[in-house]
PDB file of C-alpha atoms in Angstrom:
ATOM      1  CA  UNK A   1       0.000   0.000   0.000  1.00  0.00           C
ATOM      2  CA  UNK A   2       1.456   3.338  -1.033  1.00  0.00           C
ATOM      3  CA  UNK A   3       0.621   6.410   1.033  1.00  0.00           C
ATOM      4  CA  UNK A   4       1.250   9.325  -1.326  1.00  0.00           C
ATOM      5  CA  UNK A   5       4.239  11.131  -2.788  1.00  0.00           C
ATOM      6  CA  UNK A   6       4.467  14.197  -0.562  1.00  0.00           C
ATOM      7  CA  UNK A   7       6.697  14.617   2.468  1.00  0.00           C
ATOM      8  CA  UNK A   8       5.310  12.414   5.245  1.00  0.00           C
ATOM      9  CA  UNK A   9       6.267  12.148   8.868  1.00  0.00           C
ATOM     10  CA  UNK A  10       5.419   9.125  10.970  1.00  0.00           C
ATOM     11  CA  UNK A  11       5.602   9.653  14.733  1.00  0.00           C
ATOM     12  CA  UNK A  12       5.542   6.316  16.531  1.00  0.00           C
ATOM     13  CA  UNK A  13       7.481   3.796  18.550  1.00  0.00           C
ATOM     14  CA  UNK A  14       9.381   1.076  16.703  1.00  0.00           C
ATOM     15  CA  UNK A  15       6.742  -1.417  17.715  1.00  0.00           C
ATOM     16  CA  UNK A  16       4.088   0.778  16.132  1.00  0.00           C
ATOM     17  CA  UNK A  17       5.510  -0.096  12.700  1.00  0.00           C
ATOM     18  CA  UNK A  18       3.897  -3.512  13.053  1.00  0.00           C
ATOM     19  CA  UNK A  19       0.501  -2.371  11.749  1.00  0.00           C
ATOM     20  CA  UNK A  20      -1.721  -5.262  10.803  1.00  0.00           C
ATOM     21  CA  UNK A  21      -3.462  -5.506   7.439  1.00  0.00           C
ATOM     22  CA  UNK A  22      -6.665  -3.506   7.299  1.00  0.00           C
ATOM     23  CA  UNK A  23      -5.942  -1.665  10.551  1.00  0.00           C
ATOM     24  CA  UNK A  24      -6.358   2.119  10.542  1.00  0.00           C
ATOM     25  CA  UNK A  25      -3.143   4.043   9.922  1.00  0.00           C
ATOM     26  CA  UNK A  26      -2.698   7.506  11.433  1.00  0.00           C
ATOM     27  CA  UNK A  27      -0.149  10.033  10.226  1.00  0.00           C
ATOM     28  CA  UNK A  28       1.224  12.679  12.552  1.00  0.00           C
ATOM     29  CA  UNK A  29       2.751  16.015  11.650  1.00  0.00           C
ATOM     30  CA  UNK A  30       6.542  16.464  11.912  1.00  0.00           C
ATOM     31  CA  UNK A  31       7.499  17.056  15.535  1.00  0.00           C
ATOM     32  CA  UNK A  32      10.530  17.699  17.672  1.00  0.00           C
ATOM     33  CA  UNK A  33      11.621  14.577  19.545  1.00  0.00           C
ATOM     34  CA  UNK A  34      12.077  15.038  23.284  1.00  0.00           C
ATOM     35  CA  UNK A  35      15.382  13.569  24.475  1.00  0.00           C
ATOM     36  CA  UNK A  36      13.813  12.176  27.631  1.00  0.00           C
ATOM     37  CA  UNK A  37      10.442  11.288  29.062  1.00  0.00           C
ATOM     38  CA  UNK A  38       8.997  13.340  31.918  1.00  0.00           C
ATOM     39  CA  UNK A  39      10.347  10.729  34.333  1.00  0.00           C
ATOM     40  CA  UNK A  40      13.860  11.407  33.047  1.00  0.00           C
ATOM     41  CA  UNK A  41      14.210   8.107  31.208  1.00  0.00           C
ATOM     42  CA  UNK A  42      15.199   7.767  27.551  1.00  0.00           C
ATOM     43  CA  UNK A  43      12.326   8.176  25.090  1.00  0.00           C
ATOM     44  CA  UNK A  44      11.969   5.212  22.686  1.00  0.00           C
ATOM     45  CA  UNK A  45       9.839   7.123  20.203  1.00  0.00           C
ATOM     46  CA  UNK A  46      11.164   8.032  16.766  1.00  0.00           C
ATOM     47  CA  UNK A  47      10.301  10.251  13.825  1.00  0.00           C
ATOM     48  CA  UNK A  48      10.608   8.913  10.267  1.00  0.00           C
ATOM     49  CA  UNK A  49      10.628  11.577   7.556  1.00  0.00           C
ATOM     50  CA  UNK A  50      10.533  10.454   3.902  1.00  0.00           C
ATOM     51  CA  UNK A  51       8.965  11.220   0.534  1.00  0.00           C
ATOM     52  CA  UNK A  52       6.793   8.126   0.810  1.00  0.00           C
ATOM     53  CA  UNK A  53       6.008   5.344   3.270  1.00  0.00           C
ATOM     54  CA  UNK A  54       5.142   1.935   1.762  1.00  0.00           C
ATOM     55  CA  UNK A  55       3.485  -0.877   3.761  1.00  0.00           C
ATOM     56  CA  UNK A  56       4.100  -4.349   2.326  1.00  0.00           C
ATOM     57  CA  UNK A  57       1.684  -6.446   4.426  1.00  0.00           C
ATOM     58  CA  UNK A  58       2.311  -9.570   2.336  1.00  0.00           C
ATOM     59  CA  UNK A  59       6.037  -9.643   3.248  1.00  0.00           C
ATOM     60  CA  UNK A  60       5.493  -7.974   6.629  1.00  0.00           C
ATOM     61  CA  UNK A  61       7.774  -5.026   5.800  1.00  0.00           C
ATOM     62  CA  UNK A  62       7.593  -1.227   5.963  1.00  0.00           C
ATOM     63  CA  UNK A  63       9.688   0.907   3.606  1.00  0.00           C
ATOM     64  CA  UNK A  64      10.587   4.591   3.787  1.00  0.00           C
ATOM     65  CA  UNK A  65      11.690   5.842   0.368  1.00  0.00           C
ATOM     66  CA  UNK A  66      13.287   9.091  -0.773  1.00  0.00           C
ATOM     67  CA  UNK A  67      15.549  11.337   1.365  1.00  0.00           C
ATOM     68  CA  UNK A  68      14.812   9.304   4.471  1.00  0.00           C
ATOM     69  CA  UNK A  69      15.656  10.705   7.904  1.00  0.00           C
ATOM     70  CA  UNK A  70      15.051   8.831  11.153  1.00  0.00           C
ATOM     71  CA  UNK A  71      15.415  10.640  14.479  1.00  0.00           C
ATOM     72  CA  UNK A  72      15.813   8.431  17.547  1.00  0.00           C
ATOM     73  CA  UNK A  73      17.407   9.142  20.963  1.00  0.00           C
ATOM     74  CA  UNK A  74      19.595  11.938  19.603  1.00  0.00           C
ATOM     75  CA  UNK A  75      20.720   9.778  16.685  1.00  0.00           C
ATOM     76  CA  UNK A  76      19.956  10.606  13.033  1.00  0.00           C
ATOM     77  CA  UNK A  77      19.816   7.862  10.375  1.00  0.00           C
ATOM     78  CA  UNK A  78      19.762   8.989   6.728  1.00  0.00           C
ATOM     79  CA  UNK A  79      19.500   6.995   3.492  1.00  0.00           C
ATOM     80  CA  UNK A  80      17.770   6.870   0.117  1.00  0.00           C
ATOM     81  CA  UNK A  81      15.718   3.882   1.273  1.00  0.00           C
ATOM     82  CA  UNK A  82      15.124   2.265   4.661  1.00  0.00           C
ATOM     83  CA  UNK A  83      13.321  -1.079   4.986  1.00  0.00           C
ATOM     84  CA  UNK A  84      12.025  -2.391   8.314  1.00  0.00           C
ATOM     85  CA  UNK A  85      11.416  -6.142   8.508  1.00  0.00           C
ATOM     86  CA  UNK A  86       8.772  -6.549  11.197  1.00  0.00           C
ATOM     87  CA  UNK A  87       9.335 -10.307  11.504  1.00  0.00           C
ATOM     88  CA  UNK A  88      13.086 -10.156  12.168  1.00  0.00           C
ATOM     89  CA  UNK A  89      12.969  -6.653  13.706  1.00  0.00           C
ATOM     90  CA  UNK A  90      15.862  -5.522  11.546  1.00  0.00           C
ATOM     91  CA  UNK A  91      16.396  -2.275   9.664  1.00  0.00           C
ATOM     92  CA  UNK A  92      18.198  -2.143   6.318  1.00  0.00           C
ATOM     93  CA  UNK A  93      19.353   1.242   4.998  1.00  0.00           C
ATOM     94  CA  UNK A  94      20.548   1.556   1.395  1.00  0.00           C
ATOM     95  CA  UNK A  95      21.959   4.364  -0.739  1.00  0.00           C
ATOM     96  CA  UNK A  96      24.007   7.178   0.862  1.00  0.00           C
ATOM     97  CA  UNK A  97      23.448   5.554   4.246  1.00  0.00           C
ATOM     98  CA  UNK A  98      24.629   7.625   7.181  1.00  0.00           C
ATOM     99  CA  UNK A  99      24.307   7.623  10.985  1.00  0.00           C
ATOM    100  CA  UNK A 100      25.089  10.755  12.997  1.00  0.00           C
ATOM    101  CA  UNK A 101      25.509   9.943  16.683  1.00  0.00           C
ATOM    102  CA  UNK A 102      24.572  12.326  19.487  1.00  0.00           C
ATOM    103  CA  UNK A 103      28.278  13.004  20.186  1.00  0.00           C
ATOM    104  CA  UNK A 104      28.921  14.094  16.580  1.00  0.00           C
ATOM    105  CA  UNK A 105      30.478  10.861  15.286  1.00  0.00           C
ATOM    106  CA  UNK A 106      29.414  10.167  11.693  1.00  0.00           C
ATOM    107  CA  UNK A 107      29.194   6.598  10.322  1.00  0.00           C
ATOM    108  CA  UNK A 108      28.668   6.128   6.577  1.00  0.00           C
ATOM    109  CA  UNK A 109      28.416   3.024   4.407  1.00  0.00           C
ATOM    110  CA  UNK A 110      26.912   1.525   1.271  1.00  0.00           C
ATOM    111  CA  UNK A 111      24.432  -0.565   3.261  1.00  0.00           C
ATOM    112  CA  UNK A 112      23.406  -0.891   6.902  1.00  0.00           C
ATOM    113  CA  UNK A 113      21.821  -4.071   8.285  1.00  0.00           C
ATOM    114  CA  UNK A 114      20.973  -3.300  11.921  1.00  0.00           C
ATOM    115  CA  UNK A 115      18.566  -4.246  14.681  1.00  0.00           C
ATOM    116  CA  UNK A 116      15.606  -1.896  15.156  1.00  0.00           C
ATOM    117  CA  UNK A 117      17.368  -0.072  18.019  1.00  0.00           C
ATOM    118  CA  UNK A 118      20.419   0.512  15.738  1.00  0.00           C
ATOM    119  CA  UNK A 119      22.747  -1.084  18.321  1.00  0.00           C
ATOM    120  CA  UNK A 120      23.782  -4.324  16.550  1.00  0.00           C
ATOM    121  CA  UNK A 121      24.449  -5.261  12.949  1.00  0.00           C
ATOM    122  CA  UNK A 122      26.752  -4.972   9.946  1.00  0.00           C
ATOM    123  CA  UNK A 123      27.831  -2.064   7.741  1.00  0.00           C
ATOM    124  CA  UNK A 124      29.348  -2.482   4.272  1.00  0.00           C
ATOM    125  CA  UNK A 125      32.131  -0.083   3.208  1.00  0.00           C
ATOM    126  CA  UNK A 126      32.079   1.496   6.647  1.00  0.00           C
ATOM    127  CA  UNK A 127      33.714   4.846   7.331  1.00  0.00           C
ATOM    128  CA  UNK A 128      33.731   6.518  10.745  1.00  0.00           C
ATOM    129  CA  UNK A 129      34.716  10.151  11.292  1.00  0.00           C
ATOM    130  CA  UNK A 130      34.992  11.322  14.896  1.00  0.00           C
ATOM    131  CA  UNK A 131      34.562  14.922  16.105  1.00  0.00           C
ATOM    132  CA  UNK A 132      38.368  15.231  16.490  1.00  0.00           C
ATOM    133  CA  UNK A 133      38.725  14.373  12.745  1.00  0.00           C
ATOM    134  CA  UNK A 134      40.272  10.933  13.320  1.00  0.00           C
ATOM    135  CA  UNK A 135      39.001   8.393  10.782  1.00  0.00           C
ATOM    136  CA  UNK A 136      38.448   4.635  10.597  1.00  0.00           C
ATOM    137  CA  UNK A 137      37.525   2.766   7.415  1.00  0.00           C
ATOM    138  CA  UNK A 138      36.782  -0.883   6.660  1.00  0.00           C
ATOM    139  CA  UNK A 139      35.275  -2.944   3.810  1.00  0.00           C
ATOM    140  CA  UNK A 140      32.884  -4.412   6.383  1.00  0.00           C
ATOM    141  CA  UNK A 141      32.294  -3.412   9.964  1.00  0.00           C
ATOM    142  CA  UNK A 142      30.230  -4.741  12.833  1.00  0.00           C
ATOM    143  CA  UNK A 143      28.364  -2.782  15.476  1.00  0.00           C
ATOM    144  CA  UNK A 144      27.749  -4.503  18.836  1.00  0.00           C
ATOM    145  CA  UNK A 145      25.465  -3.397  21.685  1.00  0.00           C
ATOM    146  CA  UNK A 146      25.774   0.199  20.556  1.00  0.00           C
ATOM    147  CA  UNK A 147      29.129   0.265  22.382  1.00  0.00           C
ATOM    148  CA  UNK A 148      31.674  -1.414  20.108  1.00  0.00           C
ATOM    149  CA  UNK A 149      32.680  -1.081  16.465  1.00  0.00           C
ATOM    150  CA  UNK A 150      34.805  -3.807  14.853  1.00  0.00           C
ATOM    151  CA  UNK A 151      36.692  -2.979  11.637  1.00  0.00           C
ATOM    152  CA  UNK A 152      37.947  -5.956   9.611  1.00  0.00           C
ATOM    153  CA  UNK A 153      40.983  -5.019   7.481  1.00  0.00           C
ATOM    154  CA  UNK A 154      40.646  -1.543   8.954  1.00  0.00           C
ATOM    155  CA  UNK A 155      42.548   1.686   8.402  1.00  0.00           C
ATOM    156  CA  UNK A 156      43.105   4.439  10.964  1.00  0.00           C
ATOM    157  CA  UNK A 157      44.446   7.937  10.315  1.00  0.00           C
ATOM    158  CA  UNK A 158      44.150  11.484  11.606  1.00  0.00           C
ATOM    159  CA  UNK A 159      45.153  13.041   8.260  1.00  0.00           C
ATOM    160  CA  UNK A 160      42.719  14.957   6.065  1.00  0.00           C
ATOM    161  CA  UNK A 161      42.085  13.388   2.617  1.00  0.00           C
ATOM    162  CA  UNK A 162      43.817  15.071  -0.299  1.00  0.00           C
ATOM    163  CA  UNK A 163      41.383  17.602  -1.814  1.00  0.00           C
ATOM    164  CA  UNK A 164      42.640  17.020  -5.367  1.00  0.00           C
ATOM    165  CA  UNK A 165      42.769  13.206  -5.091  1.00  0.00           C
ATOM    166  CA  UNK A 166      40.819  11.743  -2.120  1.00  0.00           C
ATOM    167  CA  UNK A 167      41.943   8.219  -3.103  1.00  0.00           C
ATOM    168  CA  UNK A 168      45.609   9.173  -2.598  1.00  0.00           C
ATOM    169  CA  UNK A 169      47.175   7.578   0.541  1.00  0.00           C
ATOM    170  CA  UNK A 170      47.422  10.028   3.468  1.00  0.00           C
ATOM    171  CA  UNK A 171      50.696  11.167   5.021  1.00  0.00           C
ATOM    172  CA  UNK A 172      50.434   8.322   7.558  1.00  0.00           C
ATOM    173  CA  UNK A 173      47.985   5.594   8.444  1.00  0.00           C
ATOM    174  CA  UNK A 174      47.775   2.375  10.452  1.00  0.00           C
ATOM    175  CA  UNK A 175      46.570  -0.658   8.491  1.00  0.00           C
ATOM    176  CA  UNK A 176      45.277  -3.420  10.769  1.00  0.00           C
ATOM    177  CA  UNK A 177      43.857  -6.904  10.348  1.00  0.00           C
ATOM    178  CA  UNK A 178      41.319  -5.913  12.986  1.00  0.00           C
ATOM    179  CA  UNK A 179      40.488  -2.727  14.879  1.00  0.00           C
ATOM    180  CA  UNK A 180      38.122  -2.778  17.862  1.00  0.00           C
ATOM    181  CA  UNK A 181      36.743   0.462  19.284  1.00  0.00           C
ATOM    182  CA  UNK A 182      35.167  -0.203  22.675  1.00  0.00           C
ATOM    183  CA  UNK A 183      33.237   2.939  23.600  1.00  0.00           C
ATOM    184  CA  UNK A 184      32.428   1.519  27.046  1.00  0.00           C
ATOM    185  CA  UNK A 185      36.120   1.185  27.916  1.00  0.00           C
ATOM    186  CA  UNK A 186      36.996   4.272  25.818  1.00  0.00           C
ATOM    187  CA  UNK A 187      39.779   2.244  24.210  1.00  0.00           C
ATOM    188  CA  UNK A 188      40.814   1.291  20.657  1.00  0.00           C
ATOM    189  CA  UNK A 189      42.624  -2.019  20.088  1.00  0.00           C
ATOM    190  CA  UNK A 190      44.706  -2.730  16.972  1.00  0.00           C
ATOM    191  CA  UNK A 191      45.718  -6.245  15.878  1.00  0.00           C
ATOM    192  CA  UNK A 192      48.462  -7.158  13.368  1.00  0.00           C
ATOM    193  CA  UNK A 193      49.375  -3.629  12.272  1.00  0.00           C
ATOM    194  CA  UNK A 194      51.478  -1.948   9.607  1.00  0.00           C
ATOM    195  CA  UNK A 195      52.378   1.729   9.980  1.00  0.00           C
ATOM    196  CA  UNK A 196      52.447   3.335   6.523  1.00  0.00           C
ATOM    197  CA  UNK A 197      53.728   6.685   5.271  1.00  0.00           C
ATOM    198  CA  UNK A 198      52.308   7.771   1.886  1.00  0.00           C
ATOM    199  CA  UNK A 199      51.085   4.184   1.489  1.00  0.00           C
ATOM    200  CA  UNK A 200      54.550   2.638   2.037  1.00  0.00           C
ATOM    201  CA  UNK A 201      54.818   0.195   5.003  1.00  0.00           C
ATOM    202  CA  UNK A 202      57.647   1.217   7.343  1.00  0.00           C
ATOM    203  CA  UNK A 203      56.970  -0.738  10.555  1.00  0.00           C
ATOM    204  CA  UNK A 204      55.097  -3.806  11.758  1.00  0.00           C
ATOM    205  CA  UNK A 205      53.506  -3.847  15.238  1.00  0.00           C
ATOM    206  CA  UNK A 206      51.719  -7.081  16.248  1.00  0.00           C
ATOM    207  CA  UNK A 207      49.428  -5.441  18.809  1.00  0.00           C
ATOM    208  CA  UNK A 208      48.790  -2.007  20.238  1.00  0.00           C
ATOM    209  CA  UNK A 209      46.045  -0.089  21.994  1.00  0.00           C
ATOM    210  CA  UNK A 210      45.225   3.539  22.671  1.00  0.00           C
ATOM    211  CA  UNK A 211      42.500   5.580  24.385  1.00  0.00           C
ATOM    212  CA  UNK A 212      39.836   6.924  22.069  1.00  0.00           C
ATOM    213  CA  UNK A 213      39.253  10.578  21.240  1.00  0.00           C
ATOM    214  CA  UNK A 214      37.056  11.176  24.301  1.00  0.00           C
ATOM    215  CA  UNK A 215      40.003  10.556  26.667  1.00  0.00           C
ATOM    216  CA  UNK A 216      42.193  13.619  27.139  1.00  0.00           C
ATOM    217  CA  UNK A 217      44.895  12.173  29.435  1.00  0.00           C
ATOM    218  CA  UNK A 218      45.876   8.550  29.995  1.00  0.00           C
ATOM    219  CA  UNK A 219      49.181   6.742  30.500  1.00  0.00           C
ATOM    220  CA  UNK A 220      50.374   4.731  27.528  1.00  0.00           C
ATOM    221  CA  UNK A 221      52.459   4.671  24.361  1.00  0.00           C
ATOM    222  CA  UNK A 222      52.032   7.515  21.899  1.00  0.00           C
ATOM    223  CA  UNK A 223      52.206   7.303  18.112  1.00  0.00           C
ATOM    224  CA  UNK A 224      55.782   6.419  17.037  1.00  0.00           C
ATOM    225  CA  UNK A 225      57.627   8.812  14.775  1.00  0.00           C
ATOM    226  CA  UNK A 226      60.520   8.270  12.400  1.00  0.00           C
ATOM    227  CA  UNK A 227      63.896   9.972  11.975  1.00  0.00           C
ATOM    228  CA  UNK A 228      66.029  10.192   8.848  1.00  0.00           C
ATOM    229  CA  UNK A 229      69.070  12.526   8.748  1.00  0.00           C
ATOM    230  CA  UNK A 230      72.611  12.211   7.409  1.00  0.00           C
ATOM    231  CA  UNK A 231      74.209  12.618  10.847  1.00  0.00           C
ATOM    232  CA  UNK A 232      71.840  10.335  12.769  1.00  0.00           C
ATOM    233  CA  UNK A 233      70.813   7.787  10.143  1.00  0.00           C
ATOM    234  CA  UNK A 234      67.433   6.073  10.140  1.00  0.00           C
ATOM    235  CA  UNK A 235      65.618   5.796  13.434  1.00  0.00           C
ATOM    236  CA  UNK A 236      62.347   5.234  15.217  1.00  0.00           C
ATOM    237  CA  UNK A 237      61.152   6.876  18.444  1.00  0.00           C
ATOM    238  CA  UNK A 238      58.391   5.378  20.604  1.00  0.00           C
ATOM    239  CA  UNK A 239      57.218   7.890  23.273  1.00  0.00           C
ATOM    240  CA  UNK A 240      55.594   6.728  26.503  1.00  0.00           C
ATOM    241  CA  UNK A 241      53.276   9.164  28.296  1.00  0.00           C
ATOM    242  CA  UNK A 242      52.953   8.830  32.097  1.00  0.00           C
ATOM    243  CA  UNK A 243      49.937  10.661  33.503  1.00  0.00           C
ATOM    244  CA  UNK A 244      51.255  11.115  37.052  1.00  0.00           C
ATOM    245  CA  UNK A 245      48.568  13.538  38.246  1.00  0.00           C
ATOM    246  CA  UNK A 246      46.022  15.826  36.539  1.00  0.00           C
ATOM    247  CA  UNK A 247      48.579  18.670  36.703  1.00  0.00           C
ATOM    248  CA  UNK A 248      51.765  16.638  36.223  1.00  0.00           C
ATOM    249  CA  UNK A 249      53.109  14.250  33.559  1.00  0.00           C
ATOM    250  CA  UNK A 250      56.291  12.754  32.167  1.00  0.00           C
ATOM    251  CA  UNK A 251      57.024  11.671  28.586  1.00  0.00           C
ATOM    252  CA  UNK A 252      59.913   9.233  28.017  1.00  0.00           C
ATOM    253  CA  UNK A 253      61.098   8.797  24.421  1.00  0.00           C
ATOM    254  CA  UNK A 254      63.729   6.154  23.654  1.00  0.00           C
ATOM    255  CA  UNK A 255      64.985   6.287  20.050  1.00  0.00           C
ATOM    256  CA  UNK A 256      67.228   3.928  18.142  1.00  0.00           C
ATOM    257  CA  UNK A 257      69.385   5.498  15.407  1.00  0.00           C
ATOM    258  CA  UNK A 258      71.262   3.351  12.886  1.00  0.00           C
ATOM    259  CA  UNK A 259      74.311   5.650  12.840  1.00  0.00           C
ATOM    260  CA  UNK A 260      74.448   6.958  16.423  1.00  0.00           C
ATOM    261  CA  UNK A 261      72.857   4.232  18.572  1.00  0.00           C
ATOM    262  CA  UNK A 262      70.415   4.768  21.435  1.00  0.00           C
ATOM    263  CA  UNK A 263      69.100   8.243  22.244  1.00  0.00           C
ATOM    264  CA  UNK A 264      67.119   8.853  25.441  1.00  0.00           C
ATOM    265  CA  UNK A 265      64.802  11.850  25.858  1.00  0.00           C
ATOM    266  CA  UNK A 266      62.506  12.952  28.685  1.00  0.00           C
ATOM    267  CA  UNK A 267      60.057  15.801  29.170  1.00  0.00           C
ATOM    268  CA  UNK A 268      58.592  16.714  32.580  1.00  0.00           C
ATOM    269  CA  UNK A 269      55.608  19.096  32.740  1.00  0.00           C
ATOM    270  CA  UNK A 270      54.103  20.559  35.906  1.00  0.00           C
ATOM    271  CA  UNK A 271      51.203  22.993  36.134  1.00  0.00           C
ATOM    272  CA  UNK A 272      51.000  25.146  39.279  1.00  0.00           C
ATOM    273  CA  UNK A 273      48.383  27.547  40.602  1.00  0.00           C
ATOM    274  CA  UNK A 274      50.156  30.547  39.100  1.00  0.00           C
ATOM    275  CA  UNK A 275      52.082  29.108  36.160  1.00  0.00           C
ATOM    276  CA  UNK A 276      53.782  26.108  34.586  1.00  0.00           C
ATOM    277  CA  UNK A 277      57.306  24.841  34.031  1.00  0.00           C
ATOM    278  CA  UNK A 278      58.814  22.210  31.749  1.00  0.00           C
ATOM    279  CA  UNK A 279      62.108  20.327  32.016  1.00  0.00           C
ATOM    280  CA  UNK A 280      63.515  18.589  28.946  1.00  0.00           C
ATOM    281  CA  UNK A 281      66.598  16.351  28.910  1.00  0.00           C
ATOM    282  CA  UNK A 282      68.329  14.160  26.333  1.00  0.00           C
ATOM    283  CA  UNK A 283      71.446  12.022  26.292  1.00  0.00           C
ATOM    284  CA  UNK A 284      73.304   9.630  23.998  1.00  0.00           C
ATOM    285  CA  UNK A 285      76.571   7.696  23.678  1.00  0.00           C
ATOM    286  CA  UNK A 286      77.115   8.475  20.011  1.00  0.00           C
ATOM    287  CA  UNK A 287      78.653   5.758  17.854  1.00  0.00           C
ATOM    288  CA  UNK A 288      79.979   7.833  14.952  1.00  0.00           C
ATOM    289  CA  UNK A 289      81.440  11.198  15.920  1.00  0.00           C
ATOM    290  CA  UNK A 290      82.739  11.610  12.371  1.00  0.00           C
ATOM    291  CA  UNK A 291      79.213  12.566  11.297  1.00  0.00           C
ATOM    292  CA  UNK A 292      79.734  15.970  12.970  1.00  0.00           C
ATOM    293  CA  UNK A 293      82.124  18.882  12.668  1.00  0.00           C
ATOM    294  CA  UNK A 294      85.115  19.026  15.048  1.00  0.00           C
ATOM    295  CA  UNK A 295      85.015  21.294  18.122  1.00  0.00           C
ATOM    296  CA  UNK A 296      84.123  24.095  18.589  1.00  0.00           C
ATOM    297  CA  UNK A 297      81.716  23.776  15.632  1.00  0.00           C
ATOM    298  CA  UNK A 298      80.438  20.266  16.303  1.00  0.00           C
ATOM    299  CA  UNK A 299      80.479  17.194  18.547  1.00  0.00           C
ATOM    300  CA  UNK A 300      83.015  15.050  16.684  1.00  0.00           C
ATOM    301  CA  UNK A 301      85.319  14.684  19.729  1.00  0.00           C
ATOM    302  CA  UNK A 302      82.601  13.671  22.231  1.00  0.00           C
ATOM    303  CA  UNK A 303      81.429  10.165  23.088  1.00  0.00           C
ATOM    304  CA  UNK A 304      78.644  11.125  25.508  1.00  0.00           C
ATOM    305  CA  UNK A 305      76.554  14.256  25.164  1.00  0.00           C
TER     306      UNK A 305
END
């Protein structure tokens, strides 16, 4: 049964989509969704806005077609077509599918296959962009309990896509066999990883984890960075951040350099009531003093500095 071609808005609970054949069907005007019931609990109602609503009583399905928008608990689901299977209680969104979460995270994909509360299911060609502009992509992702996102063969980067060629590899990215973002723990786990610069693999890391974008301070390893100079050679630095107190932290950065050996660096930061101070220190037993100018212009004659 087809209910017209104009803009329609259906204001109902998810369960209200299960309208039996021949039953009266009432249409409500577009309305603003309250974020909570008078008792302070979450409101389960939703608004579906589309060019047409089609009831397929034979197959027990309801379809919203044409510039579909679904508003539910602060979440917005958009697609060209959304089909609700009343028997399996699953929602399938197709064509320019997009979910905007209440915190600003945007999830896009070619096709969504989710439960009717949008908490569990699968997303094809999934792309997630967080409010801090970090990005995750995967050919196929899974959403679990509304808390976790699993990216198979996932990519993570904080670099903006190239405006002239969006398909061009970013400055750096992490390519993983599996990425798990657990929003409940506020952690991201990476399994079997390659760190790439301009699409070229430069390091392999079997496993790593990091707090997600909602965590501002937490002890742990920071993103490694790479060194390449004539005097130092090739090198990699892996910083470790120690969150001692809310106003005090220490970052330790050991680096290995192919020409000069091990370099140790430390940075201490302390915020006081009326100011801040920072102490930085570095030291190395250099292997090849010949890479530098002789004194007083360089450090050729020194072993430790």
